[in-house]
PDB file of C-alpha atoms in Angstrom:
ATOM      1  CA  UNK J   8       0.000   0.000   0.000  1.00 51.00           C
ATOM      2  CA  UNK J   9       1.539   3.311  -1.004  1.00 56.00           C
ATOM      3  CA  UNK J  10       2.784   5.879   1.550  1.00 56.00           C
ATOM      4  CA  UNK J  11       0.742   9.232   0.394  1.00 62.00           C
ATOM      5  CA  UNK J  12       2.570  11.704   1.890  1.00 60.00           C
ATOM      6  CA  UNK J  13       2.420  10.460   5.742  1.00 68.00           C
ATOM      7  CA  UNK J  14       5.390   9.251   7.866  1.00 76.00           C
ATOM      8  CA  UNK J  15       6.539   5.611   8.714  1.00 84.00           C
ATOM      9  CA  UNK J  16       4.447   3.431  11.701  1.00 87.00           C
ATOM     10  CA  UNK J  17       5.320   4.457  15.268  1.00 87.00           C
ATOM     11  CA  UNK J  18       6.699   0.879  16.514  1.00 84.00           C
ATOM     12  CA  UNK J  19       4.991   1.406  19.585  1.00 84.00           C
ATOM     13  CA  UNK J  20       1.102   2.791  19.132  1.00 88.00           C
ATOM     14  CA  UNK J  21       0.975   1.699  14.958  1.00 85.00           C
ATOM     15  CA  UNK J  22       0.543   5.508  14.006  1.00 89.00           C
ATOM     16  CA  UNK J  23       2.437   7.455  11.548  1.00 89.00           C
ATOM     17  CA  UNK J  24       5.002   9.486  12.669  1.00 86.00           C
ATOM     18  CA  UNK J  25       6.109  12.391  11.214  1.00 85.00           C
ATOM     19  CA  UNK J  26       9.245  14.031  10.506  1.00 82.00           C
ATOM     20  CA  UNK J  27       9.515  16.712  13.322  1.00 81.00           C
ATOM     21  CA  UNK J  28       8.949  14.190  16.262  1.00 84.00           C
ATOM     22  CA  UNK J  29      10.336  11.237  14.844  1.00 85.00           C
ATOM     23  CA  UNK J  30      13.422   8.992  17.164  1.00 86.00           C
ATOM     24  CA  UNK J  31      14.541   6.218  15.023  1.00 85.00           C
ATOM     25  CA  UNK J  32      16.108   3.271  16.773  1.00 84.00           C
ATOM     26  CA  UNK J  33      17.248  -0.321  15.760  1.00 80.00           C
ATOM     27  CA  UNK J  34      15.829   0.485  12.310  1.00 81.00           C
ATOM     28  CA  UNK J  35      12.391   1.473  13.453  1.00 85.00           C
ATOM     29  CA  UNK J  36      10.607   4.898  13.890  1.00 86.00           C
ATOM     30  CA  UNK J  37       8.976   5.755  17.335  1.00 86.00           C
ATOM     31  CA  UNK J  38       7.179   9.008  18.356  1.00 87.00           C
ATOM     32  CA  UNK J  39       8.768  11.013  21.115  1.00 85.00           C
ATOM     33  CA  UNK J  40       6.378  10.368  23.914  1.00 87.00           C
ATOM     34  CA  UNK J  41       6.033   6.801  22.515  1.00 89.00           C
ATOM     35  CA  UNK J  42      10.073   6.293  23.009  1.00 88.00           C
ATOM     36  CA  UNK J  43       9.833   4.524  26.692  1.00 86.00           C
ATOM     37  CA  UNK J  44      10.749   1.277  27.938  1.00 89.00           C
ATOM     38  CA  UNK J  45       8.333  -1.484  27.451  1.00 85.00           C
ATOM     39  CA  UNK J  46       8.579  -2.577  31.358  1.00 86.00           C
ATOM     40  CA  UNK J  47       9.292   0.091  33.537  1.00 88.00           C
ATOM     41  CA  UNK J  48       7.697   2.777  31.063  1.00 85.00           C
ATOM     42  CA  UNK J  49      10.770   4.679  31.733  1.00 88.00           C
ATOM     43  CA  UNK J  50      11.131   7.717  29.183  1.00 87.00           C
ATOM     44  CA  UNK J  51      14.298   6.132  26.814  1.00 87.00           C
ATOM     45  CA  UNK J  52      17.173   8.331  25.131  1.00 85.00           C
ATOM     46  CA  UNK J  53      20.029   7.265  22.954  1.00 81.00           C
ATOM     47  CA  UNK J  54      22.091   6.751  25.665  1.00 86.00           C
ATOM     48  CA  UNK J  55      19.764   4.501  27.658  1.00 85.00           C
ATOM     49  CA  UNK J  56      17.746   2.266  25.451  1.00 87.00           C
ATOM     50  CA  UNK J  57      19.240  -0.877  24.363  1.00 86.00           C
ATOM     51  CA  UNK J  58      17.013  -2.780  22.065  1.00 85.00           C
ATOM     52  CA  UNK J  59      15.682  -6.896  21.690  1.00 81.00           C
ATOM     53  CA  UNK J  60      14.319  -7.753  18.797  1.00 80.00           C
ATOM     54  CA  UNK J  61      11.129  -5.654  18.091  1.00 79.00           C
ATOM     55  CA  UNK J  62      10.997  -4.253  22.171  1.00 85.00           C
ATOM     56  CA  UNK J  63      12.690  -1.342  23.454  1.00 87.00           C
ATOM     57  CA  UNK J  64      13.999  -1.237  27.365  1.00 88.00           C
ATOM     58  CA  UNK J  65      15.819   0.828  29.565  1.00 89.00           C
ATOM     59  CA  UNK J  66      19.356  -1.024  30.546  1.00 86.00           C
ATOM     60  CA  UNK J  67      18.233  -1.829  33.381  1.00 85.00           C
ATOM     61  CA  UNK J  68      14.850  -3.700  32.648  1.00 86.00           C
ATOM     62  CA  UNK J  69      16.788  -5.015  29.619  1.00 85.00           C
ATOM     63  CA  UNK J  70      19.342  -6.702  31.752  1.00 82.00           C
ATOM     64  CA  UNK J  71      16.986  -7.990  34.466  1.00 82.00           C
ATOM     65  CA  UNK J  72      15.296  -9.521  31.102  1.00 83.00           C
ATOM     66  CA  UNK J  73      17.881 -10.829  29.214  1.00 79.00           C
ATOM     67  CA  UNK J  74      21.155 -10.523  30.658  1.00 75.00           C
ATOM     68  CA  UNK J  75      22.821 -13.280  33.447  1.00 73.00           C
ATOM     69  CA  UNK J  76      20.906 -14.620  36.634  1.00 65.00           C
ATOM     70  CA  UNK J  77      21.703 -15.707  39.631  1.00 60.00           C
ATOM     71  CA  UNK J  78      23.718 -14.489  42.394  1.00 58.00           C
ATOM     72  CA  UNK J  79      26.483 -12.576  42.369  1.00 53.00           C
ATOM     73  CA  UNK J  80      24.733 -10.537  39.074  1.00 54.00           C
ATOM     74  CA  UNK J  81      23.967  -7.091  39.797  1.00 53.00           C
ATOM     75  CA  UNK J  82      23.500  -3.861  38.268  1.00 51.00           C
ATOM     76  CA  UNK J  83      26.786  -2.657  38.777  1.00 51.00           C
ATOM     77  CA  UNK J  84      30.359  -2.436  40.367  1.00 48.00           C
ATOM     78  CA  UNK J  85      29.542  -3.427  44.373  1.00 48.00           C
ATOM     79  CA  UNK J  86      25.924  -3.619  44.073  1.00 51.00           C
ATOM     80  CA  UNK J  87      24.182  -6.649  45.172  1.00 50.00           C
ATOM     81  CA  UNK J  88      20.813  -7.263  43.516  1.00 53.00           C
ATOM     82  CA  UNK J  89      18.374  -8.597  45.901  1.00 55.00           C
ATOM     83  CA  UNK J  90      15.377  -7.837  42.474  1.00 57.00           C
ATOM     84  CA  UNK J  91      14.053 -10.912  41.157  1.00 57.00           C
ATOM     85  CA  UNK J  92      12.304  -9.952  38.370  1.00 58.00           C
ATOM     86  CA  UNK J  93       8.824 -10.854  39.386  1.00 62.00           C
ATOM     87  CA  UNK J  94       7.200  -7.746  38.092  1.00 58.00           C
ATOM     88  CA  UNK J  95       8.628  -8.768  34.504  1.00 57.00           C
ATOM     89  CA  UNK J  96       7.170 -11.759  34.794  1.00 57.00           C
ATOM     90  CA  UNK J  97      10.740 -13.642  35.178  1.00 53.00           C
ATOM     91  CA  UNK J  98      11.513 -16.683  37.439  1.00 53.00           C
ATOM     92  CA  UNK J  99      14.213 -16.924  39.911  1.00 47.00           C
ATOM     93  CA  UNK J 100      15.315 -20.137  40.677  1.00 48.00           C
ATOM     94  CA  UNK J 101      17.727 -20.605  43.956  1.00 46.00           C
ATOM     95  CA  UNK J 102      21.237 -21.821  43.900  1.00 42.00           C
ATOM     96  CA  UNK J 103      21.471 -25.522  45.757  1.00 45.00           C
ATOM     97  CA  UNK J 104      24.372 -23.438  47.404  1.00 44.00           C
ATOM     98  CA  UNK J 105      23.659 -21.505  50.573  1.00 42.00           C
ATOM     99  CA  UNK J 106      24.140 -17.659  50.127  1.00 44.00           C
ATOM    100  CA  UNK J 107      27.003 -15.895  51.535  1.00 45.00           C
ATOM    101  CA  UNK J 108      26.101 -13.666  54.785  1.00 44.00           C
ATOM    102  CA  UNK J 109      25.718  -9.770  54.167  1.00 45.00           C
ATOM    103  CA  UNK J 110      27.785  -8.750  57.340  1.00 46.00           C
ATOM    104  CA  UNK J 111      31.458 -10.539  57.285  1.00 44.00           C
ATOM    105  CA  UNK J 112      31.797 -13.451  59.898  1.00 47.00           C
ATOM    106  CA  UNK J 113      35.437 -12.195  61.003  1.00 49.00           C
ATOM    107  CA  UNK J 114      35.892  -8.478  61.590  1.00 50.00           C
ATOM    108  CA  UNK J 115      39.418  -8.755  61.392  1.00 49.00           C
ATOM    109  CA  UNK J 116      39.758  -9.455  57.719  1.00 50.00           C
ATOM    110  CA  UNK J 117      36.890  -6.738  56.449  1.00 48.00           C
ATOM    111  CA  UNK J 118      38.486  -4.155  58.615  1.00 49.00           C
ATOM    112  CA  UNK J 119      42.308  -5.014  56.746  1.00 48.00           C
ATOM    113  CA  UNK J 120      40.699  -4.675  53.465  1.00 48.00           C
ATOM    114  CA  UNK J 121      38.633  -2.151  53.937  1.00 53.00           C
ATOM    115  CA  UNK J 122      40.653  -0.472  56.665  1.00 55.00           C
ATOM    116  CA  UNK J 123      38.435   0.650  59.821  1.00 63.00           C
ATOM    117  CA  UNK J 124      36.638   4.242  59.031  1.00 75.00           C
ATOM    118  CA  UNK J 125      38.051   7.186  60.780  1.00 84.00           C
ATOM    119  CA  UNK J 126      36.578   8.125  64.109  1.00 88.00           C
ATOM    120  CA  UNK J 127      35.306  11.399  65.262  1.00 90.00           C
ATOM    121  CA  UNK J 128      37.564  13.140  68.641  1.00 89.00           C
ATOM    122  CA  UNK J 129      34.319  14.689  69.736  1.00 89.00           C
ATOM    123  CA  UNK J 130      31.552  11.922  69.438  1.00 90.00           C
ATOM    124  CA  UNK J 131      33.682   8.976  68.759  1.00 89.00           C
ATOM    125  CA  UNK J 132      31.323   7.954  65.576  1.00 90.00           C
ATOM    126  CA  UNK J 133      32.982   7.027  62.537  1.00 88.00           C
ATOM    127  CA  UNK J 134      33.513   9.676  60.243  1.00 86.00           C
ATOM    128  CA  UNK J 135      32.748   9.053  56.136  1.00 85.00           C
ATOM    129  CA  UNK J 136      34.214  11.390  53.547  1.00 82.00           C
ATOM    130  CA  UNK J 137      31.196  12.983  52.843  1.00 81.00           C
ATOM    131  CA  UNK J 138      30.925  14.807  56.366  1.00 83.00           C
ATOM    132  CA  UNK J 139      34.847  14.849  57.212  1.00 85.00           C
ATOM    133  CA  UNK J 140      36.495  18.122  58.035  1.00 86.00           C
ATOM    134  CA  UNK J 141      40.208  18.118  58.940  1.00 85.00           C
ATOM    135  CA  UNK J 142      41.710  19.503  62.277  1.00 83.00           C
ATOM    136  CA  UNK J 143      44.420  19.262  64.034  1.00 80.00           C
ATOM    137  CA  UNK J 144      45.338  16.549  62.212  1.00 82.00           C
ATOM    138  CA  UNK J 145      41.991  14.181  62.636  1.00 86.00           C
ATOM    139  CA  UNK J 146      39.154  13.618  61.398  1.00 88.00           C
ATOM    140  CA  UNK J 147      36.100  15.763  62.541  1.00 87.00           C
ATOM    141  CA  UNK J 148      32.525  15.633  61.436  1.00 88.00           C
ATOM    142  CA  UNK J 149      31.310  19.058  60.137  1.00 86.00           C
ATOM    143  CA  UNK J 150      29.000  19.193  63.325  1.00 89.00           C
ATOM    144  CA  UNK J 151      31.570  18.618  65.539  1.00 90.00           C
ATOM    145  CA  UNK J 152      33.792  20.988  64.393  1.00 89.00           C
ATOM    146  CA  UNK J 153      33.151  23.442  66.781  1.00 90.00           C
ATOM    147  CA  UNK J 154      35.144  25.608  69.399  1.00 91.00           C
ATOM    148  CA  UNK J 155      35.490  23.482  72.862  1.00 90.00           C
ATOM    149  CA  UNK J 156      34.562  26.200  74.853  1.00 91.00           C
ATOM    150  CA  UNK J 157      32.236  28.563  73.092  1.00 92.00           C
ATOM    151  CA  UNK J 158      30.376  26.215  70.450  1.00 89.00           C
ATOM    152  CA  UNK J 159      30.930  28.496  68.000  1.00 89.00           C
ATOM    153  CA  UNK J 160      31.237  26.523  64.677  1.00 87.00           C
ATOM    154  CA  UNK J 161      34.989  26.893  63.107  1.00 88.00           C
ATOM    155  CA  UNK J 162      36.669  27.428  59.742  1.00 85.00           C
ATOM    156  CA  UNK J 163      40.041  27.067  58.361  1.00 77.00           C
ATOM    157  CA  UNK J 164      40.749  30.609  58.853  1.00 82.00           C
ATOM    158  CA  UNK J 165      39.807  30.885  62.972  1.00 85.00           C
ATOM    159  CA  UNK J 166      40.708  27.131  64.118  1.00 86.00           C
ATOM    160  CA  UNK J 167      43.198  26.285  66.526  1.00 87.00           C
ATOM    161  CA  UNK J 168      43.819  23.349  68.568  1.00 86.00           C
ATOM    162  CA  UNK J 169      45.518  21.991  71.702  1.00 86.00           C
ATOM    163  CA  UNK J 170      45.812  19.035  73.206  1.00 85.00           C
ATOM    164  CA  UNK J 171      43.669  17.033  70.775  1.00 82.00           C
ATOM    165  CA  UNK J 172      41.051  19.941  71.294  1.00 88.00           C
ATOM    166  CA  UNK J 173      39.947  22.597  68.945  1.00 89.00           C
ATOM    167  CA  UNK J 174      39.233  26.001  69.716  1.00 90.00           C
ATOM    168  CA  UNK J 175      38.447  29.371  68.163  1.00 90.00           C
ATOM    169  CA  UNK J 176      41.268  32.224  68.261  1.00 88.00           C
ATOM    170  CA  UNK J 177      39.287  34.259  70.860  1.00 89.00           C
ATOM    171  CA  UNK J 178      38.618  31.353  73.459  1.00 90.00           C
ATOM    172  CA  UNK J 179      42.394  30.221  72.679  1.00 88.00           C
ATOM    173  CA  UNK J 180      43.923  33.488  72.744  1.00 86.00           C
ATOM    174  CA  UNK J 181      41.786  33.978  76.468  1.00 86.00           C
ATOM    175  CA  UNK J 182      42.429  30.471  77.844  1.00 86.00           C
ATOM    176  CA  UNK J 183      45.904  29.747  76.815  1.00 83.00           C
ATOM    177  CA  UNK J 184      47.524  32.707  75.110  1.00 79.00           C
ATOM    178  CA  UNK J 185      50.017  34.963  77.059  1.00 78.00           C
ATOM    179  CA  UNK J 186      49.311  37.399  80.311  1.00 72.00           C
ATOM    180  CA  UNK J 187      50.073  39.909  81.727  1.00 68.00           C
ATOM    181  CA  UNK J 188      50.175  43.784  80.850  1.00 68.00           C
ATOM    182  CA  UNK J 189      50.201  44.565  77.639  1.00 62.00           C
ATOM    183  CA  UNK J 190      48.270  41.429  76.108  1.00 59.00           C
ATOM    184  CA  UNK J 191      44.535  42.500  77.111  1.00 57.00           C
ATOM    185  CA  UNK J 192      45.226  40.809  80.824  1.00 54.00           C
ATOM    186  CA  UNK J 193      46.768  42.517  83.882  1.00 53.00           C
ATOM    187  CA  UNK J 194      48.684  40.335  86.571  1.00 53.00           C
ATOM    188  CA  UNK J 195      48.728  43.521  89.028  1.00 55.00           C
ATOM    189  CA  UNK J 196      46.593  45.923  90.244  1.00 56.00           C
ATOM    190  CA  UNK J 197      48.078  49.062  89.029  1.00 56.00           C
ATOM    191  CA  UNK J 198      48.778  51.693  92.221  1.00 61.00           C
ATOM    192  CA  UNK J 199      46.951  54.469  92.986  1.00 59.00           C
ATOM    193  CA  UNK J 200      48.414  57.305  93.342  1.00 61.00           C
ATOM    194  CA  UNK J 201      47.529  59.752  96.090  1.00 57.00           C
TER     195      UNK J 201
END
């Protein structure tokens, strides 16, 4: 049947697509607001539709679908995929072998590979790069970082620390800086004079 004038199918809704909102992928045409993924309905680009057959998917639904099973198969570097696949009508069949726990049975061998996480001086939690702020040569958390005496929260520019402690100039400079007359503190009553 000839083609008067009109635009190819839409491989999605059957309806011709035209020029101006036409995305053409794995040799078919799709309308813009048709381009999604056919599981998650997930609005698809170049960069994140990968294609089976006559479907369209998002990379994730597409590997849930069609790429490897089992454990140990997740959606990335570190990730541990606990998704079966139900709501894409998949199967997931156990391994005869036991899983591995989540937490690590000996401490001692997580904590040399993955070293132990800093702690905080202040509160004694562990500190995570996200939060960390560096005094006195520790790790703080950016709540903690505060002047011992005053609360006031510090900044590169007014911290200073002793004994394992920080503090801001004013509360160091009054607490541990120098006496005496002639450095904002006098030692003896000055004589009166007569």
């Amino acid at each position: 049947m000839p083609n008067w004038g009109g635009g190819a199918k839409c491989g999605a809704c059957d309806k011709t697509v035209y020029h101006a909102e036409e995305i053409q992928c794995n040799g078919r045409s799709f309308h813009k607001t048709c381009f999604h993924c056919m599981a998650c309905r997930k609005a698809l680009d170049s960069t994140t539709v990968a294609a089976h057959e006559s479907e369209i998917y998002c990379k994730v639904c597409y590997g849930r679908r069609y790429g490897p099973k089992g454990i140990g198969f997740g959606q990335g570097a570190g990730c541990l995929s606990t998704d079966t696949g139900e709501h894409l009508g998949l199967q997931f069949q156990e391994s005869p072998k036991t899983a591995r726990s989540a937490t690590t049975s000996n401490p001692s061998k997580f904590t040399a590979k993955f070293g132990e996480s800093e702690k905080c001086p202040r509160c004694g939690k562990s500190v995570y790069a996200a939060e960390k702020v560096m005094g006195g040569g520790k790790p703080w958390h950016k709540t903690c970082f505060r002047c011992a005496i005053c609360g006031k929260s510090l900044e590169s520019t007014n911290v200073t620390d002793k004994d394992g402690e920080l503090y801001c100039k004013v509360c160091y400079a009054k607490n541990f800086g120098p006496t005496g007359i002639g450095f904002g503190g006098l030692t003896q009553q000055p004589e009166k004079k007569e």
